[in-house]
PDB file of C-alpha atoms in Angstrom:
ATOM      1  CA  MET A 285     133.140 -35.363 106.644  1.00 43.00           C
ATOM      2  CA  CYS A 286     132.804 -31.602 106.891  1.00 48.00           C
ATOM      3  CA  GLY A 287     132.105 -30.094 103.478  1.00 54.00           C
ATOM      4  CA  LEU A 288     134.780 -31.470 101.165  1.00 62.00           C
ATOM      5  CA  ASP A 289     137.227 -32.158 104.011  1.00 66.00           C
ATOM      6  CA  LYS A 290     137.527 -35.631 105.493  1.00 72.00           C
ATOM      7  CA  PHE A 291     138.490 -36.216 109.118  1.00 70.00           C
ATOM      8  CA  VAL A 292     139.371 -39.464 110.862  1.00 74.00           C
ATOM      9  CA  VAL A 293     137.973 -40.272 114.330  1.00 75.00           C
ATOM     10  CA  ASP A 294     139.995 -42.750 116.426  1.00 72.00           C
ATOM     11  CA  LEU A 295     137.820 -43.668 119.413  1.00 74.00           C
ATOM     12  CA  ALA A 296     140.424 -45.977 120.975  1.00 73.00           C
ATOM     13  CA  ALA A 297     143.042 -43.209 121.204  1.00 71.00           C
ATOM     14  CA  CYS A 298     140.447 -40.424 121.727  1.00 65.00           C
ATOM     15  CA  GLU A 299     141.841 -38.562 118.739  1.00 66.00           C
ATOM     16  CA  TYR A 300     140.267 -36.693 115.901  1.00 67.00           C
ATOM     17  CA  SER A 301     142.210 -35.427 112.899  1.00 70.00           C
ATOM     18  CA  CYS A 302     140.922 -31.868 113.320  1.00 73.00           C
ATOM     19  CA  ARG A 303     142.657 -31.882 116.770  1.00 73.00           C
ATOM     20  CA  ARG A 304     139.829 -30.077 118.586  1.00 76.00           C
ATOM     21  CA  TRP A 305     139.307 -33.129 120.792  1.00 75.00           C
ATOM     22  CA  GLN A 306     142.985 -33.277 121.815  1.00 75.00           C
ATOM     23  CA  MET A 307     143.151 -29.527 122.511  1.00 79.00           C
ATOM     24  CA  SER A 308     140.022 -29.160 124.641  1.00 82.00           C
ATOM     25  CA  GLY A 309     139.559 -32.629 126.102  1.00 80.00           C
ATOM     26  CA  LEU A 310     135.922 -32.604 124.999  1.00 82.00           C
ATOM     27  CA  PRO A 311     134.744 -34.601 121.989  1.00 81.00           C
ATOM     28  CA  CYS A 312     133.883 -32.408 119.018  1.00 79.00           C
ATOM     29  CA  PRO A 313     130.489 -32.762 117.275  1.00 79.00           C
ATOM     30  CA  HIS A 314     131.852 -35.201 114.691  1.00 77.00           C
ATOM     31  CA  ALA A 315     133.317 -37.436 117.409  1.00 79.00           C
ATOM     32  CA  ILE A 316     130.062 -37.219 119.414  1.00 83.00           C
ATOM     33  CA  SER A 317     128.058 -38.393 116.409  1.00 80.00           C
ATOM     34  CA  CYS A 318     130.500 -41.284 115.923  1.00 81.00           C
ATOM     35  CA  ILE A 319     130.297 -42.256 119.630  1.00 83.00           C
ATOM     36  CA  THR A 320     126.494 -42.198 119.683  1.00 85.00           C
ATOM     37  CA  PHE A 321     126.369 -44.134 116.396  1.00 84.00           C
ATOM     38  CA  LYS A 322     128.493 -46.878 117.983  1.00 84.00           C
ATOM     39  CA  GLY A 323     126.216 -46.849 121.070  1.00 86.00           C
ATOM     40  CA  LEU A 324     129.066 -46.096 123.505  1.00 86.00           C
ATOM     41  CA  ASP A 325     128.915 -44.053 126.721  1.00 85.00           C
ATOM     42  CA  LEU A 326     129.676 -40.420 125.893  1.00 83.00           C
ATOM     43  CA  GLU A 327     130.962 -39.529 129.377  1.00 84.00           C
ATOM     44  CA  SER A 328     133.777 -42.077 129.152  1.00 83.00           C
ATOM     45  CA  PHE A 329     135.312 -40.073 126.278  1.00 81.00           C
ATOM     46  CA  VAL A 330     135.403 -36.774 128.209  1.00 84.00           C
ATOM     47  CA  ASP A 331     138.805 -35.883 129.694  1.00 84.00           C
ATOM     48  CA  ASP A 332     139.225 -36.510 133.446  1.00 85.00           C
ATOM     49  CA  HIS A 333     139.820 -32.790 134.090  1.00 86.00           C
ATOM     50  CA  TYR A 334     136.105 -32.126 133.529  1.00 88.00           C
ATOM     51  CA  LYS A 335     134.892 -34.730 136.017  1.00 88.00           C
ATOM     52  CA  LYS A 336     133.794 -34.226 139.623  1.00 91.00           C
ATOM     53  CA  ASP A 337     136.731 -36.175 141.109  1.00 92.00           C
ATOM     54  CA  ALA A 338     139.255 -33.775 139.565  1.00 91.00           C
ATOM     55  CA  TYR A 339     137.277 -30.800 140.878  1.00 90.00           C
ATOM     56  CA  LEU A 340     137.242 -32.204 144.419  1.00 92.00           C
ATOM     57  CA  ARG A 341     140.982 -33.015 144.267  1.00 91.00           C
ATOM     58  CA  CYS A 342     141.704 -29.457 143.175  1.00 89.00           C
ATOM     59  CA  TYR A 343     139.831 -27.866 146.085  1.00 88.00           C
ATOM     60  CA  GLN A 344     140.521 -30.422 148.840  1.00 91.00           C
ATOM     61  CA  GLU A 345     143.245 -28.233 150.369  1.00 90.00           C
ATOM     62  CA  VAL A 346     142.317 -25.251 152.497  1.00 88.00           C
ATOM     63  CA  ILE A 347     142.447 -21.958 150.666  1.00 85.00           C
ATOM     64  CA  HIS A 348     143.646 -19.273 153.042  1.00 87.00           C
ATOM     65  CA  PRO A 349     142.066 -15.850 152.606  1.00 88.00           C
ATOM     66  CA  LEU A 350     144.192 -12.847 151.674  1.00 88.00           C
ATOM     67  CA  ASN A 351     144.106  -9.362 153.094  1.00 88.00           C
ATOM     68  CA  GLY A 352     142.057  -6.820 151.194  1.00 89.00           C
ATOM     69  CA  PRO A 353     143.513  -3.811 149.351  1.00 86.00           C
ATOM     70  CA  ASP A 354     143.124  -1.668 152.473  1.00 88.00           C
ATOM     71  CA  LEU A 355     145.787  -3.728 154.282  1.00 89.00           C
ATOM     72  CA  TRP A 356     148.309  -3.937 151.426  1.00 87.00           C
ATOM     73  CA  GLU A 357     151.677  -2.216 151.736  1.00 88.00           C
ATOM     74  CA  ARG A 358     151.747   1.286 150.306  1.00 87.00           C
ATOM     75  CA  SER A 359     154.131   1.859 147.426  1.00 89.00           C
ATOM     76  CA  GLN A 360     156.247   4.977 147.038  1.00 92.00           C
ATOM     77  CA  TYR A 361     155.137   5.253 143.406  1.00 93.00           C
ATOM     78  CA  ASP A 362     151.900   6.658 142.053  1.00 91.00           C
ATOM     79  CA  ASP A 363     149.005   4.347 141.324  1.00 88.00           C
ATOM     80  CA  VAL A 364     148.813   2.985 137.803  1.00 91.00           C
ATOM     81  CA  MET A 365     145.935   4.631 135.980  1.00 94.00           C
ATOM     82  CA  PRO A 366     144.435   3.918 132.565  1.00 94.00           C
ATOM     83  CA  PRO A 367     145.521   6.179 129.711  1.00 94.00           C
ATOM     84  CA  PRO A 368     143.397   9.294 129.152  1.00 94.00           C
ATOM     85  CA  TYR A 369     140.449   8.890 126.812  1.00 92.00           C
ATOM     86  CA  ARG A 370     140.819  10.641 123.481  1.00 89.00           C
ATOM     87  CA  LYS A 371     137.754  11.097 121.370  1.00 88.00           C
ATOM     88  CA  PRO A 372     138.566  10.009 117.797  1.00 85.00           C
ATOM     89  CA  SER A 373     138.197  12.640 115.101  1.00 88.00           C
ATOM     90  CA  HIS A 374     136.636  10.244 112.608  1.00 87.00           C
ATOM     91  CA  ARG A 375     133.454   8.224 112.386  1.00 88.00           C
ATOM     92  CA  PRO A 376     133.241   5.285 114.778  1.00 84.00           C
ATOM     93  CA  VAL A 377     133.890   1.854 113.297  1.00 83.00           C
ATOM     94  CA  LYS A 378     130.673  -0.166 113.191  1.00 85.00           C
ATOM     95  CA  MET A 379     132.115  -3.608 112.450  1.00 82.00           C
ATOM     96  CA  ARG A 380     134.547  -5.346 114.744  1.00 81.00           C
ATOM     97  CA  LYS A 381     138.107  -5.936 113.624  1.00 82.00           C
ATOM     98  CA  ARG A 382     138.553  -9.429 112.287  1.00 79.00           C
ATOM     99  CA  GLY A 383     141.079 -11.700 113.974  1.00 78.00           C
ATOM    100  CA  LEU A 384     143.441 -14.242 112.469  1.00 77.00           C
ATOM    101  CA  GLY A 385     141.029 -17.161 112.896  1.00 70.00           C
ATOM    102  CA  ASP A 386     138.029 -15.399 111.369  1.00 70.00           C
ATOM    103  CA  ASP A 387     136.915 -16.349 107.896  1.00 64.00           C
ATOM    104  CA  ASP A 388     137.804 -13.967 105.114  1.00 62.00           C
ATOM    105  CA  ASN A 389     134.393 -14.487 103.530  1.00 57.00           C
ATOM    106  CA  ARG A 390     131.967 -12.117 105.186  1.00 63.00           C
ATOM    107  CA  SER A 391     128.876 -13.994 104.112  1.00 68.00           C
ATOM    108  CA  GLN A 392     128.332 -17.547 103.031  1.00 69.00           C
ATOM    109  CA  THR A 393     125.059 -16.739 101.262  1.00 75.00           C
ATOM    110  CA  HIS A 394     125.646 -13.414  99.485  1.00 74.00           C
ATOM    111  CA  LEU A 395     128.063 -12.771  96.642  1.00 71.00           C
ATOM    112  CA  SER A 396     130.261  -9.708  96.595  1.00 74.00           C
ATOM    113  CA  ARG A 397     129.716  -7.054  93.946  1.00 76.00           C
ATOM    114  CA  ARG A 398     133.403  -6.210  93.958  1.00 78.00           C
ATOM    115  CA  GLY A 399     134.826  -5.981  90.438  1.00 78.00           C
ATOM    116  CA  GLN A 400     131.432  -5.475  88.817  1.00 82.00           C
ATOM    117  CA  THR A 401     130.508  -2.244  87.101  1.00 84.00           C
ATOM    118  CA  GLN A 402     127.221  -0.573  87.838  1.00 85.00           C
ATOM    119  CA  ARG A 403     124.612  -0.394  85.093  1.00 88.00           C
ATOM    120  CA  CYS A 404     121.940   2.284  84.959  1.00 90.00           C
ATOM    121  CA  SER A 405     118.389   0.972  84.727  1.00 89.00           C
ATOM    122  CA  ASN A 406     117.278   4.243  83.115  1.00 88.00           C
ATOM    123  CA  CYS A 407     119.678   4.635  80.172  1.00 89.00           C
ATOM    124  CA  GLY A 408     121.509   1.277  80.239  1.00 88.00           C
ATOM    125  CA  ALA A 409     124.985   2.830  80.419  1.00 90.00           C
ATOM    126  CA  GLN A 410     127.685   1.479  82.692  1.00 88.00           C
ATOM    127  CA  GLY A 411     129.351   3.381  85.523  1.00 87.00           C
ATOM    128  CA  HIS A 412     126.378   4.900  87.319  1.00 90.00           C
ATOM    129  CA  LYS A 413     123.033   4.005  88.861  1.00 87.00           C
ATOM    130  CA  LYS A 414     119.558   5.314  88.125  1.00 89.00           C
ATOM    131  CA  SER A 415     119.790   7.852  90.957  1.00 89.00           C
ATOM    132  CA  GLY A 416     122.903   9.452  89.416  1.00 88.00           C
ATOM    133  CA  CYS A 417     121.714   9.410  85.813  1.00 91.00           C
ATOM    134  CA  THR A 418     121.837  12.773  84.028  1.00 89.00           C
ATOM    135  CA  LYS A 419     119.529  11.774  81.177  1.00 88.00           C
ATOM    136  CA  PRO A 420     115.791  12.400  81.544  1.00 87.00           C
ATOM    137  CA  LYS A 421     113.974   9.637  83.330  1.00 83.00           C
ATOM    138  CA  LYS A 422     111.973   7.217  81.235  1.00 78.00           C
ATOM    139  CA  LYS A 423     108.259   7.362  81.776  1.00 74.00           C
ATOM    140  CA  VAL A 424     106.876   3.982  82.665  1.00 64.00           C
ATOM    141  CA  SER A 425     103.875   3.422  80.460  1.00 58.00           C
ATOM    142  CA  SER A 426     100.974   1.993  82.343  1.00 55.00           C
ATOM    143  CA  ILE A 427      99.670  -0.342  79.688  1.00 50.00           C
ATOM    144  CA  PRO A 428      96.243  -1.544  80.708  1.00 50.00           C
ATOM    145  CA  PHE A 429      95.880  -5.291  80.752  1.00 49.00           C
ATOM    146  CA  CYS A 430      92.930  -7.266  79.543  1.00 47.00           C
ATOM    147  CA  TYR A 431      91.362  -9.789  81.914  1.00 46.00           C
ATOM    148  CA  SER A 432      88.483 -11.906  80.675  1.00 45.00           C
ATOM    149  CA  VAL A 433      85.729 -12.278  83.251  1.00 43.00           C
ATOM    150  CA  GLN A 434      83.092 -14.981  83.411  1.00 45.00           C
ATOM    151  CA  VAL A 435      79.601 -14.362  84.754  1.00 44.00           C
ATOM    152  CA  GLY A 436      79.598 -13.774  88.514  1.00 47.00           C
ATOM    153  CA  LEU A 437      81.477 -11.922  91.256  1.00 49.00           C
ATOM    154  CA  TYR A 438      85.283 -12.070  91.044  1.00 49.00           C
ATOM    155  CA  LEU A 439      88.229 -10.675  92.958  1.00 46.00           C
ATOM    156  CA  LEU A 440      91.066  -9.470  90.746  1.00 47.00           C
ATOM    157  CA  VAL A 441      94.393  -9.903  92.530  1.00 45.00           C
ATOM    158  CA  LEU A 442      97.752  -8.443  91.468  1.00 43.00           C
ATOM    159  CA  HIS A 443     100.669 -10.055  93.303  1.00 43.00           C
ATOM    160  CA  ASN A 444      98.444 -11.276  96.149  1.00 42.00           C
ATOM    161  CA  VAL A 445      97.108  -7.749  96.789  1.00 42.00           C
ATOM    162  CA  PRO A 446      93.348  -7.275  96.339  1.00 45.00           C
ATOM    163  CA  TYR A 447      92.816  -4.739  93.568  1.00 46.00           C
ATOM    164  CA  PHE A 448      89.049  -4.361  93.191  1.00 48.00           C
ATOM    165  CA  PHE A 449      85.807  -6.321  93.077  1.00 46.00           C
ATOM    166  CA  VAL A 450      84.097  -6.816  89.742  1.00 45.00           C
ATOM    167  CA  SER A 451      80.522  -7.903  89.167  1.00 45.00           C
ATOM    168  CA  VAL A 452      79.760  -8.589  85.523  1.00 45.00           C
ATOM    169  CA  THR A 453      76.791 -10.249  83.892  1.00 45.00           C
ATOM    170  CA  ASP A 454      78.227 -10.577  80.400  1.00 41.00           C
ATOM    171  CA  PRO A 455      81.698 -11.819  79.487  1.00 42.00           C
ATOM    172  CA  THR A 456      83.654  -8.744  78.478  1.00 43.00           C
ATOM    173  CA  CYS A 457      87.152  -7.483  78.696  1.00 42.00           C
ATOM    174  CA  ILE A 458      87.956  -5.377  81.758  1.00 44.00           C
ATOM    175  CA  LEU A 459      90.703  -2.831  81.359  1.00 40.00           C
ATOM    176  CA  ALA A 460      92.414  -2.119  84.631  1.00 41.00           C
ATOM    177  CA  SER A 461      95.204   0.336  85.050  1.00 38.00           C
ATOM    178  CA  CYS A 462      96.739   2.316  87.853  1.00 38.00           C
ATOM    179  CA  GLN A 463      95.217   5.620  86.762  1.00 41.00           C
ATOM    180  CA  GLY A 464      95.162   8.139  89.559  1.00 43.00           C
ATOM    181  CA  SER A 465      97.233   5.872  91.791  1.00 44.00           C
ATOM    182  CA  LYS A 466     100.999   6.133  92.112  1.00 46.00           C
ATOM    183  CA  LYS A 467     101.203   2.925  94.131  1.00 47.00           C
ATOM    184  CA  ARG A 468     102.532   0.024  92.065  1.00 48.00           C
ATOM    185  CA  TYR A 469     101.992  -3.608  92.935  1.00 45.00           C
TER     186      TYR A 469
END
C-alpha cells in the first residue's frame, strides 16, 4: 500500500501493479519488501539483462576501433554550429520548468496562500500588510509583568533567554520591562 493506493505484487510472474518492475526489470521497493518478507533470494527476481552473463555475452565479440575525426571524409557543406547565444532581456528564471511527470503540488508540507486575502496586523483591515499600512502604527505597550521571587538567587528567563540575575532577601514583586532596550524576546 502506498498512501491510499493499493498495489498487488505477483512474485511468481514478477509483476507489480504499478508496472515499475515490468518496465525496468528491477524490483521496486514494494516488491523488495515483499520478497524479503517471504525470505526469498532477491537476486533471482532481477531481470537477466542486469546479470554478469548478459554483460559478457554482449561484449564477447571483438569491437573494431573506428578512425578519429581527423581521418573522416570532408563534406562540401559547412560544419554544423550551435545557434548564436542571445542574452534574454528579462530576469533569469530561478526554478526549473516542470515536466509532465512532476507533481503539481510544489510542497507536501506547506499550504498555498492562493485565494486568501491579506490582513493587516496594524489596523486589521483586509487587502494590505503591516508594511503597506497608511494608518499610524500602533505603539506596543510594554506592560511590566509581576514575578514573585522567593528568598535566594534566581535567574529570570524569558523564552529561554537569560534576562537578568536577581538576589532578593524578602519576597516582593519584581517589575521587569524592556525599558531602554529595543530588543524583544
